[in-house]
Amino acid sequence: MAHDAQLYPADRIARAQKAAAEAGLDALLISPGPDLRYLTGYQALPLERLTCLVAPANGDPFLVVPLLEQPAAEASPVGGLGLEIVGWRETEDPYALVAGRLPVGPEGRVGVDNHMWAEKVLAFRAALPGVEQALAGEVLGALRMRKSAAEVAALREAGAAIDAVHAAVGQWLRPGRTEREVGRDIADAILAAGHETVDFVIVGSGPNGASPHHELSDRVIGAGEPVVVDIGGTMPSGYCSDSTRNYCVGEAPAEYLRAFGILLAAQTAQCESVRPGITAEQLDAVGRDLITEAGYGDRFIHRTGHGIGLETHEEPYIVSGSARPLEPGMAFSIEPGIYLPGRFGARIEDIAVCTEDGGDRLNLTPRDLVRLDG
Ligand code: ZN
Ligand code: ZN
């Protein structure tokens, strides 16, 4: 399912052009990455040579590609969009080519891809003197965070794939093995479960669990140590998975069990509070207040969650200070954590989708501490 007309509908460029016009942008300049894939279905490699979708607020969009990339672009979903593909020769200046075709004068304003390389941003600045550059993400983020039914289905498929890996962690996680050994087995399983790429594997045993973005180390996992396993990958559809569960072989320390119980109550309350109209900061507070009342407020050291789609981290962020009301179709993680430096950490993470009727969780494996047999 590299390209699916429902997942990547042909009207997205037109919708982005309309949104750009409403935002006062004369054009969007989109380089290879998630925005280009969202708009066209084209999974182009980011290279030093310029590939750029040019979407004027008024006028026909076109794709500028190096001549040697043109056959690949034409064979990609772009070929089915009826979009003009403009190949540039090795000795041509592609930035001048874009500037010459772009209906924007001095005092104009263009939106550049949030992930565009700085050297390309600066080359466009030089080719379009006097034209203000803004972030295209301000326009595209608003489109991308409201998922279609097909996108939610793709995220659900990703969720089921990562759930299958969590369900099998007991095969590999044992005292005496290192985090890295366990992580290699998990990475193989992420691919075997249908992902195209492994994006991250966190196996945080004992004190390493207190570092939220710890990945893997050669630390040997001991009996009675809680282990945080946070894993994710990207499916052939382009959509990502991300889920965290907590494991222990043997009996976990009493204070860990107390903290874990509070964490589970907080995460459950947050998942049950998802509904249209609740703001991102209100949803964050639902869990943070419970954790704070239990005395661990200063141990919950990150936001509650992040949006997810073609990127693992995208809008909307579930964070204090964001008054953004949630809307049906928004998909995001709910992943509170409690971290006691030098001792242990715990995090529980599900992807949830806001629907008219409340929250719909895409990760369904048991959230309680998973007790494994040594
Ligand atoms: Zn995660
Ligand atoms: Zn996450």
mmCIF file of C-alpha atoms and ligand atoms in Angstrom:
data_model
loop_
_atom_site.group_PDB
_atom_site.id
_atom_site.type_symbol
_atom_site.label_atom_id
_atom_site.label_comp_id
_atom_site.label_asym_id
_atom_site.label_seq_id
_atom_site.Cartn_x
_atom_site.Cartn_y
_atom_site.Cartn_z
ATOM 1 C CA MET A 1 0.000 0.000 0.000
ATOM 2 C CA ALA A 2 2.688 2.473 -1.028
ATOM 3 C CA HIS A 3 0.022 4.705 -2.446
ATOM 4 C CA ASP A 4 -3.648 4.584 -1.777
ATOM 5 C CA ALA A 5 -6.055 7.086 -3.320
ATOM 6 C CA GLN A 6 -8.082 7.164 -0.108
ATOM 7 C CA LEU A 7 -5.052 7.624 2.125
ATOM 8 C CA TYR A 8 -3.485 10.221 -0.201
ATOM 9 C CA PRO A 9 -6.433 11.852 -2.009
ATOM 10 C CA ALA A 10 -5.730 13.944 -5.091
ATOM 11 C CA ASP A 11 -7.368 17.120 -3.724
ATOM 12 C CA ARG A 12 -4.789 17.812 -1.034
ATOM 13 C CA ILE A 13 -2.649 20.238 -3.011
ATOM 14 C CA ALA A 14 -5.744 22.270 -3.865
ATOM 15 C CA ARG A 15 -6.755 22.327 -0.189
ATOM 16 C CA ALA A 16 -3.256 23.435 0.782
ATOM 17 C CA GLN A 17 -3.316 26.192 -1.857
ATOM 18 C CA LYS A 18 -6.613 27.480 -0.475
ATOM 19 C CA ALA A 19 -5.268 27.405 3.074
ATOM 20 C CA ALA A 20 -2.117 29.227 1.926
ATOM 21 C CA ALA A 21 -4.223 31.978 0.333
ATOM 22 C CA GLU A 22 -6.226 32.348 3.550
ATOM 23 C CA ALA A 23 -2.983 32.610 5.525
ATOM 24 C CA GLY A 24 -1.675 35.390 3.290
ATOM 25 C CA LEU A 25 0.990 33.255 1.638
ATOM 26 C CA ASP A 26 1.668 33.613 -2.096
ATOM 27 C CA ALA A 27 3.020 30.081 -2.408
ATOM 28 C CA LEU A 28 4.130 26.971 -0.552
ATOM 29 C CA LEU A 29 7.595 25.493 -1.267
ATOM 30 C CA ILE A 30 7.614 21.859 -0.170
ATOM 31 C CA SER A 31 10.743 19.714 -0.190
ATOM 32 C CA PRO A 32 10.986 15.901 0.275
ATOM 33 C CA GLY A 33 9.629 14.713 3.603
ATOM 34 C CA PRO A 34 6.306 14.162 5.341
ATOM 35 C CA ASP A 35 4.632 17.279 3.916
ATOM 36 C CA LEU A 36 5.457 16.294 0.335
ATOM 37 C CA ARG A 37 4.238 12.770 0.996
ATOM 38 C CA TYR A 38 1.047 14.104 2.605
ATOM 39 C CA LEU A 39 0.300 16.343 -0.368
ATOM 40 C CA THR A 40 1.271 14.001 -3.205
ATOM 41 C CA GLY A 41 1.942 10.476 -1.897
ATOM 42 C CA TYR A 42 5.494 10.870 -3.258
ATOM 43 C CA GLN A 43 8.136 9.479 -0.916
ATOM 44 C CA ALA A 44 11.122 11.344 -2.338
ATOM 45 C CA LEU A 45 14.587 11.109 -0.839
ATOM 46 C CA PRO A 46 15.936 14.329 0.632
ATOM 47 C CA LEU A 47 19.069 14.994 -1.436
ATOM 48 C CA GLU A 48 21.384 17.919 -2.027
ATOM 49 C CA ARG A 49 19.796 18.528 -5.452
ATOM 50 C CA LEU A 50 16.536 20.462 -5.229
ATOM 51 C CA THR A 51 13.227 18.613 -5.442
ATOM 52 C CA CYS A 52 10.389 21.007 -4.591
ATOM 53 C CA LEU A 53 6.637 21.113 -4.939
ATOM 54 C CA VAL A 54 5.660 24.684 -5.735
ATOM 55 C CA ALA A 55 2.046 25.388 -4.847
ATOM 56 C CA PRO A 56 1.070 28.998 -5.567
ATOM 57 C CA ALA A 57 -1.947 30.404 -3.729
ATOM 58 C CA ASN A 58 -3.289 31.273 -7.176
ATOM 59 C CA GLY A 59 -2.084 29.293 -10.169
ATOM 60 C CA ASP A 60 -1.122 25.785 -11.116
ATOM 61 C CA PRO A 61 1.177 23.806 -8.839
ATOM 62 C CA PHE A 62 4.284 22.150 -10.292
ATOM 63 C CA LEU A 63 7.034 19.855 -9.102
ATOM 64 C CA VAL A 64 10.649 20.783 -9.750
ATOM 65 C CA VAL A 65 12.960 17.749 -9.822
ATOM 66 C CA PRO A 66 16.522 17.054 -10.930
ATOM 67 C CA LEU A 67 16.355 15.564 -14.434
ATOM 68 C CA LEU A 68 17.802 12.305 -13.139
ATOM 69 C CA GLU A 69 14.948 12.028 -10.608
ATOM 70 C CA GLN A 70 12.232 12.752 -13.172
ATOM 71 C CA PRO A 71 11.515 9.102 -14.131
ATOM 72 C CA ALA A 72 11.166 8.193 -10.437
ATOM 73 C CA ALA A 73 8.845 11.150 -9.849
ATOM 74 C CA GLU A 74 6.715 10.228 -12.857
ATOM 75 C CA ALA A 75 6.502 6.621 -11.673
ATOM 76 C CA SER A 76 5.463 7.794 -8.192
ATOM 77 C CA PRO A 77 1.899 8.799 -7.234
ATOM 78 C CA VAL A 78 2.777 12.280 -8.534
ATOM 79 C CA GLY A 79 2.464 10.843 -12.045
ATOM 80 C CA GLY A 80 -1.240 10.281 -11.441
ATOM 81 C CA LEU A 81 -1.985 13.770 -10.134
ATOM 82 C CA GLY A 82 -1.872 15.583 -13.472
ATOM 83 C CA LEU A 83 0.824 17.822 -12.027
ATOM 84 C CA GLU A 84 3.426 19.447 -14.270
ATOM 85 C CA ILE A 85 6.858 17.963 -13.531
ATOM 86 C CA VAL A 86 9.703 20.307 -14.400
ATOM 87 C CA GLY A 87 13.082 18.595 -14.713
ATOM 88 C CA TRP A 88 16.172 20.742 -14.253
ATOM 89 C CA ARG A 89 19.542 20.034 -15.836
ATOM 90 C CA GLU A 90 22.672 19.524 -13.807
ATOM 91 C CA THR A 91 24.091 22.921 -14.844
ATOM 92 C CA GLU A 92 20.865 24.881 -14.326
ATOM 93 C CA ASP A 93 20.040 26.886 -11.189
ATOM 94 C CA PRO A 94 16.798 25.323 -9.913
ATOM 95 C CA TYR A 95 16.174 28.194 -7.491
ATOM 96 C CA ALA A 96 16.235 30.722 -10.325
ATOM 97 C CA LEU A 97 13.970 28.375 -12.274
ATOM 98 C CA VAL A 98 11.406 28.410 -9.429
ATOM 99 C CA ALA A 99 11.747 32.177 -8.954
ATOM 100 C CA GLY A 100 11.165 32.757 -12.660
ATOM 101 C CA ARG A 101 7.924 30.763 -12.674
ATOM 102 C CA LEU A 102 6.561 31.874 -9.322
ATOM 103 C CA PRO A 103 3.884 34.562 -9.354
ATOM 104 C CA VAL A 104 5.321 36.485 -6.414
ATOM 105 C CA GLY A 105 6.873 39.924 -6.381
ATOM 106 C CA PRO A 106 9.010 41.704 -3.807
ATOM 107 C CA GLU A 107 7.025 42.166 -0.569
ATOM 108 C CA GLY A 108 5.520 38.739 -1.247
ATOM 109 C CA ARG A 109 5.383 35.936 1.288
ATOM 110 C CA VAL A 110 6.133 32.244 0.794
ATOM 111 C CA GLY A 111 5.757 29.288 3.154
ATOM 112 C CA VAL A 112 8.814 27.018 3.203
ATOM 113 C CA ASP A 113 8.651 23.413 4.348
ATOM 114 C CA ASN A 114 9.461 23.120 8.059
ATOM 115 C CA HIS A 115 11.952 20.364 7.221
ATOM 116 C CA MET A 116 13.624 22.116 4.283
ATOM 117 C CA TRP A 117 17.412 22.094 4.626
ATOM 118 C CA ALA A 118 18.845 25.460 5.652
ATOM 119 C CA GLU A 119 21.023 25.603 2.505
ATOM 120 C CA LYS A 120 17.875 25.406 0.369
ATOM 121 C CA VAL A 121 15.997 27.958 2.481
ATOM 122 C CA LEU A 122 18.892 30.379 2.069
ATOM 123 C CA ALA A 123 19.158 29.671 -1.662
ATOM 124 C CA PHE A 124 15.458 30.515 -2.040
ATOM 125 C CA ARG A 125 15.990 33.671 0.011
ATOM 126 C CA ALA A 126 18.722 34.738 -2.405
ATOM 127 C CA ALA A 127 16.646 33.838 -5.470
ATOM 128 C CA LEU A 128 13.568 35.687 -4.186
ATOM 129 C CA PRO A 129 14.946 38.979 -2.840
ATOM 130 C CA GLY A 130 12.508 40.909 -0.644
ATOM 131 C CA VAL A 131 10.174 37.941 -0.309
ATOM 132 C CA GLU A 132 9.383 37.055 3.284
ATOM 133 C CA GLN A 133 9.759 33.402 4.290
ATOM 134 C CA ALA A 134 7.316 31.834 6.748
ATOM 135 C CA LEU A 135 6.796 28.241 7.844
ATOM 136 C CA ALA A 136 4.553 26.178 5.577
ATOM 137 C CA GLY A 137 3.811 24.070 8.647
ATOM 138 C CA GLU A 138 1.539 26.806 9.964
ATOM 139 C CA VAL A 139 -0.761 25.976 7.056
ATOM 140 C CA LEU A 140 -0.067 22.264 6.586
ATOM 141 C CA GLY A 141 -0.037 21.370 10.290
ATOM 142 C CA ALA A 142 -3.674 22.391 10.546
ATOM 143 C CA LEU A 143 -4.572 20.072 7.651
ATOM 144 C CA ARG A 144 -2.388 17.178 8.767
ATOM 145 C CA MET A 145 -3.608 17.068 12.356
ATOM 146 C CA ARG A 146 -7.224 16.480 11.322
ATOM 147 C CA LYS A 147 -7.023 12.887 10.145
ATOM 148 C CA SER A 148 -9.368 11.355 7.591
ATOM 149 C CA ALA A 149 -11.033 8.002 8.233
ATOM 150 C CA ALA A 150 -8.424 6.385 5.968
ATOM 151 C CA GLU A 151 -5.598 7.934 7.983
ATOM 152 C CA VAL A 152 -7.134 6.765 11.267
ATOM 153 C CA ALA A 153 -7.404 3.281 9.739
ATOM 154 C CA ALA A 154 -3.712 3.439 8.802
ATOM 155 C CA LEU A 155 -2.812 4.486 12.367
ATOM 156 C CA ARG A 156 -4.981 1.672 13.734
ATOM 157 C CA GLU A 157 -3.096 -0.797 11.533
ATOM 158 C CA ALA A 158 0.195 0.615 12.869
ATOM 159 C CA GLY A 159 -1.134 0.335 16.437
ATOM 160 C CA ALA A 160 -2.065 -3.321 15.933
ATOM 161 C CA ALA A 161 1.407 -4.026 14.541
ATOM 162 C CA ILE A 162 3.234 -2.539 17.527
ATOM 163 C CA ASP A 163 0.773 -4.231 19.904
ATOM 164 C CA ALA A 164 1.812 -7.572 18.397
ATOM 165 C CA VAL A 165 5.418 -6.786 19.342
ATOM 166 C CA HIS A 166 4.550 -5.803 22.922
ATOM 167 C CA ALA A 167 2.524 -9.001 23.257
ATOM 168 C CA ALA A 168 5.689 -10.996 22.492
ATOM 169 C CA VAL A 169 8.244 -9.083 24.619
ATOM 170 C CA GLY A 170 8.166 -11.855 27.233
ATOM 171 C CA GLN A 171 9.931 -14.123 24.739
ATOM 172 C CA TRP A 172 13.033 -11.949 24.844
ATOM 173 C CA LEU A 173 13.123 -9.956 28.080
ATOM 174 C CA ARG A 174 14.891 -11.995 30.751
ATOM 175 C CA PRO A 175 17.325 -11.252 33.599
ATOM 176 C CA GLY A 176 20.909 -11.806 32.449
ATOM 177 C CA ARG A 177 20.356 -10.399 28.950
ATOM 178 C CA THR A 178 21.444 -6.880 28.051
ATOM 179 C CA GLU A 179 19.099 -4.120 26.940
ATOM 180 C CA ARG A 180 20.827 -4.214 23.556
ATOM 181 C CA GLU A 181 20.231 -7.934 23.087
ATOM 182 C CA VAL A 182 16.571 -7.561 23.966
ATOM 183 C CA GLY A 183 16.343 -4.455 21.771
ATOM 184 C CA ARG A 184 17.717 -6.305 18.726
ATOM 185 C CA ASP A 185 15.050 -8.988 19.075
ATOM 186 C CA ILE A 186 12.379 -6.317 19.446
ATOM 187 C CA ALA A 187 13.653 -4.454 16.357
ATOM 188 C CA ASP A 188 13.442 -7.655 14.295
ATOM 189 C CA ALA A 189 9.895 -8.167 15.560
ATOM 190 C CA ILE A 190 8.885 -4.591 14.664
ATOM 191 C CA LEU A 191 9.775 -5.358 11.036
ATOM 192 C CA ALA A 192 8.233 -8.835 11.155
ATOM 193 C CA ALA A 193 4.986 -7.269 12.400
ATOM 194 C CA GLY A 194 4.672 -5.304 9.149
ATOM 195 C CA HIS A 195 6.551 -2.051 9.718
ATOM 196 C CA GLU A 196 8.777 -0.772 6.903
ATOM 197 C CA THR A 197 11.265 0.832 9.297
ATOM 198 C CA VAL A 198 12.174 0.634 12.981
ATOM 199 C CA ASP A 199 12.070 4.211 14.260
ATOM 200 C CA PHE A 200 13.146 3.704 17.871
ATOM 201 C CA VAL A 201 13.590 0.984 20.483
ATOM 202 C CA ILE A 202 13.857 2.016 24.123
ATOM 203 C CA VAL A 203 14.605 -0.693 26.673
ATOM 204 C CA GLY A 204 15.231 1.154 29.928
ATOM 205 C CA SER A 205 16.025 -1.251 32.763
ATOM 206 C CA GLY A 206 16.234 -0.241 36.409
ATOM 207 C CA PRO A 207 17.791 3.244 36.720
ATOM 208 C CA ASN A 208 17.918 3.617 32.907
ATOM 209 C CA GLY A 209 14.119 3.722 32.972
ATOM 210 C CA ALA A 210 14.381 7.101 34.698
ATOM 211 C CA SER A 211 15.766 8.633 31.473
ATOM 212 C CA PRO A 212 12.714 9.048 29.206
ATOM 213 C CA HIS A 213 14.694 8.947 25.950
ATOM 214 C CA HIS A 214 17.253 6.346 26.976
ATOM 215 C CA GLU A 215 17.551 3.909 24.078
ATOM 216 C CA LEU A 216 19.674 0.793 24.526
ATOM 217 C CA SER A 217 22.807 0.013 26.487
ATOM 218 C CA ASP A 218 24.937 -2.978 27.393
ATOM 219 C CA ARG A 219 23.482 -2.972 30.897
ATOM 220 C CA VAL A 220 22.480 -6.456 32.027
ATOM 221 C CA ILE A 221 18.858 -6.616 33.133
ATOM 222 C CA GLY A 222 18.467 -7.839 36.706
ATOM 223 C CA ALA A 223 15.676 -9.758 38.436
ATOM 224 C CA GLY A 224 13.117 -7.540 40.135
ATOM 225 C CA GLU A 225 13.983 -4.539 37.963
ATOM 226 C CA PRO A 226 11.199 -2.676 36.220
ATOM 227 C CA VAL A 227 11.878 -2.171 32.485
ATOM 228 C CA VAL A 228 10.352 0.571 30.312
ATOM 229 C CA VAL A 229 9.860 -0.584 26.698
ATOM 230 C CA ASP A 230 8.895 2.229 24.301
ATOM 231 C CA ILE A 231 8.881 1.200 20.634
ATOM 232 C CA GLY A 232 7.690 2.418 17.264
ATOM 233 C CA GLY A 233 8.098 2.159 13.524
ATOM 234 C CA THR A 234 6.690 3.359 10.237
ATOM 235 C CA MET A 235 4.301 1.228 8.199
ATOM 236 C CA PRO A 236 4.422 0.958 4.373
ATOM 237 C CA SER A 237 1.427 3.329 4.413
ATOM 238 C CA GLY A 238 3.732 6.025 5.819
ATOM 239 C CA TYR A 239 1.928 6.108 9.176
ATOM 240 C CA CYS A 240 3.732 5.566 12.497
ATOM 241 C CA SER A 241 3.300 3.522 15.657
ATOM 242 C CA ASP A 242 4.420 4.389 19.200
ATOM 243 C CA SER A 243 3.536 2.533 22.389
ATOM 244 C CA THR A 244 5.097 2.088 25.826
ATOM 245 C CA ARG A 245 4.592 -0.742 28.284
ATOM 246 C CA ASN A 246 6.374 -1.680 31.503
ATOM 247 C CA TYR A 247 7.749 -5.095 32.361
ATOM 248 C CA CYS A 248 9.298 -6.811 35.343
ATOM 249 C CA VAL A 249 10.726 -10.272 35.892
ATOM 250 C CA GLY A 250 10.242 -11.074 39.563
ATOM 251 C CA GLU A 251 8.907 -8.746 42.228
ATOM 252 C CA ALA A 252 9.258 -4.992 41.656
ATOM 253 C CA PRO A 253 10.173 -2.652 44.551
ATOM 254 C CA ALA A 254 7.245 -1.516 46.723
ATOM 255 C CA GLU A 255 7.707 2.181 45.941
ATOM 256 C CA TYR A 256 7.751 1.405 42.227
ATOM 257 C CA LEU A 257 4.446 -0.429 42.549
ATOM 258 C CA ARG A 258 2.940 2.527 44.406
ATOM 259 C CA ALA A 259 4.127 5.006 41.754
ATOM 260 C CA PHE A 260 3.018 2.701 38.964
ATOM 261 C CA GLY A 261 -0.499 2.488 40.399
ATOM 262 C CA ILE A 262 -0.739 6.279 40.408
ATOM 263 C CA LEU A 263 0.619 6.457 36.861
ATOM 264 C CA LEU A 264 -1.896 3.910 35.585
ATOM 265 C CA ALA A 265 -4.759 5.815 37.226
ATOM 266 C CA ALA A 266 -3.526 9.065 35.647
ATOM 267 C CA GLN A 267 -3.120 7.581 32.169
ATOM 268 C CA THR A 268 -6.532 5.901 32.374
ATOM 269 C CA ALA A 269 -8.195 9.145 33.483
ATOM 270 C CA GLN A 270 -6.571 11.009 30.595
ATOM 271 C CA CYS A 271 -7.657 8.437 28.015
ATOM 272 C CA GLU A 272 -11.202 8.585 29.391
ATOM 273 C CA SER A 273 -11.208 12.410 29.260
ATOM 274 C CA VAL A 274 -10.568 12.666 25.524
ATOM 275 C CA ARG A 275 -13.525 14.344 23.842
ATOM 276 C CA PRO A 276 -14.119 17.157 21.358
ATOM 277 C CA GLY A 277 -13.661 20.548 23.001
ATOM 278 C CA ILE A 278 -11.306 19.578 25.830
ATOM 279 C CA THR A 279 -8.127 21.584 25.353
ATOM 280 C CA ALA A 280 -4.665 20.098 25.106
ATOM 281 C CA GLU A 281 -3.661 21.712 28.407
ATOM 282 C CA GLN A 282 -6.791 20.490 30.176
ATOM 283 C CA LEU A 283 -6.045 16.933 29.058
ATOM 284 C CA ASP A 284 -2.456 17.315 30.265
ATOM 285 C CA ALA A 285 -3.729 18.552 33.652
ATOM 286 C CA VAL A 286 -6.091 15.590 34.117
ATOM 287 C CA GLY A 287 -3.104 13.301 34.571
ATOM 288 C CA ARG A 288 -0.610 15.781 35.956
ATOM 289 C CA ASP A 289 -2.920 16.799 38.815
ATOM 290 C CA LEU A 290 -3.359 13.183 39.955
ATOM 291 C CA ILE A 291 0.390 12.581 39.819
ATOM 292 C CA THR A 292 1.071 15.850 41.653
ATOM 293 C CA GLU A 293 -1.456 15.068 44.404
ATOM 294 C CA ALA A 294 0.383 11.786 44.982
ATOM 295 C CA GLY A 295 3.659 13.673 45.450
ATOM 296 C CA TYR A 296 5.312 12.904 42.098
ATOM 297 C CA GLY A 297 4.535 16.151 40.268
ATOM 298 C CA ASP A 298 8.207 17.084 39.867
ATOM 299 C CA ARG A 299 8.948 13.544 38.584
ATOM 300 C CA PHE A 300 6.610 13.877 35.588
ATOM 301 C CA ILE A 301 9.136 15.851 33.574
ATOM 302 C CA HIS A 302 7.592 15.982 30.085
ATOM 303 C CA ARG A 303 4.360 16.854 28.320
ATOM 304 C CA THR A 304 1.549 14.306 28.182
ATOM 305 C CA GLY A 305 1.859 13.575 24.483
ATOM 306 C CA HIS A 306 2.341 14.431 20.843
ATOM 307 C CA GLY A 307 0.309 14.129 17.682
ATOM 308 C CA ILE A 308 1.186 11.244 15.378
ATOM 309 C CA GLY A 309 0.653 10.502 11.704
ATOM 310 C CA LEU A 310 3.252 10.620 8.934
ATOM 311 C CA GLU A 311 5.645 11.702 11.689
ATOM 312 C CA THR A 312 5.957 10.211 15.160
ATOM 313 C CA HIS A 313 5.909 13.719 16.634
ATOM 314 C CA GLU A 314 3.631 16.313 15.046
ATOM 315 C CA GLU A 315 0.716 18.569 16.009
ATOM 316 C CA PRO A 316 -1.237 18.566 18.244
ATOM 317 C CA TYR A 317 1.035 18.517 21.295
ATOM 318 C CA ILE A 318 -0.761 17.678 24.555
ATOM 319 C CA VAL A 319 1.037 20.160 26.723
ATOM 320 C CA SER A 320 0.478 22.779 29.388
ATOM 321 C CA GLY A 321 0.095 26.171 27.714
ATOM 322 C CA SER A 322 -1.742 24.868 24.645
ATOM 323 C CA ALA A 323 -5.340 26.071 24.635
ATOM 324 C CA ARG A 324 -6.027 24.168 21.408
ATOM 325 C CA PRO A 325 -9.397 22.392 21.672
ATOM 326 C CA LEU A 326 -9.287 18.785 20.518
ATOM 327 C CA GLU A 327 -11.378 17.895 17.479
ATOM 328 C CA PRO A 328 -12.601 14.637 15.972
ATOM 329 C CA GLY A 329 -9.847 13.134 13.822
ATOM 330 C CA MET A 330 -6.948 14.340 15.939
ATOM 331 C CA ALA A 331 -4.586 11.497 16.882
ATOM 332 C CA PHE A 332 -2.005 11.791 19.647
ATOM 333 C CA SER A 333 -0.153 9.889 22.336
ATOM 334 C CA ILE A 334 -1.143 9.870 25.991
ATOM 335 C CA GLU A 335 2.059 8.977 27.809
ATOM 336 C CA PRO A 336 2.494 10.279 31.329
ATOM 337 C CA GLY A 337 5.580 9.089 33.165
ATOM 338 C CA ILE A 338 7.128 9.086 36.630
ATOM 339 C CA TYR A 339 10.920 9.075 36.851
ATOM 340 C CA LEU A 340 13.002 8.602 40.009
ATOM 341 C CA PRO A 341 16.628 9.330 39.007
ATOM 342 C CA GLY A 342 19.086 6.606 39.919
ATOM 343 C CA ARG A 343 16.298 4.164 40.756
ATOM 344 C CA PHE A 344 13.617 3.530 38.140
ATOM 345 C CA GLY A 345 11.063 5.058 35.809
ATOM 346 C CA ALA A 346 7.682 4.173 34.369
ATOM 347 C CA ARG A 347 5.688 5.437 31.402
ATOM 348 C CA ILE A 348 2.442 4.180 29.901
ATOM 349 C CA GLU A 349 1.706 5.219 26.329
ATOM 350 C CA ASP A 350 -1.231 4.697 24.022
ATOM 351 C CA ILE A 351 -2.163 6.426 20.795
ATOM 352 C CA ALA A 352 -5.691 7.836 21.061
ATOM 353 C CA VAL A 353 -7.973 9.347 18.442
ATOM 354 C CA CYS A 354 -10.529 11.983 19.348
ATOM 355 C CA THR A 355 -13.960 11.006 18.007
ATOM 356 C CA GLU A 356 -17.410 12.589 18.355
ATOM 357 C CA ASP A 357 -18.049 10.099 21.168
ATOM 358 C CA GLY A 358 -14.770 10.472 23.067
ATOM 359 C CA GLY A 359 -11.374 8.844 22.870
ATOM 360 C CA ASP A 360 -10.638 5.741 20.820
ATOM 361 C CA ARG A 361 -7.405 3.980 21.820
ATOM 362 C CA LEU A 362 -5.377 2.369 19.058
ATOM 363 C CA ASN A 363 -3.142 0.376 21.433
ATOM 364 C CA LEU A 364 -4.921 -2.383 23.254
ATOM 365 C CA THR A 365 -2.382 -4.572 25.070
ATOM 366 C CA PRO A 366 -2.775 -4.644 28.891
ATOM 367 C CA ARG A 367 -1.438 -1.438 30.467
ATOM 368 C CA ASP A 368 -0.730 -2.816 33.926
ATOM 369 C CA LEU A 369 2.818 -3.824 34.833
ATOM 370 C CA VAL A 370 3.539 -6.964 32.800
ATOM 371 C CA ARG A 371 5.013 -9.570 35.133
ATOM 372 C CA LEU A 372 7.206 -12.018 33.261
ATOM 373 C CA ASP A 373 8.485 -15.437 34.270
ATOM 374 C CA GLY A 374 12.266 -15.660 34.490
HETATM 375 ZN ZN ZN B 1 6.840 6.323 22.759
HETATM 376 ZN ZN ZN B 2 5.347 8.944 22.087
#
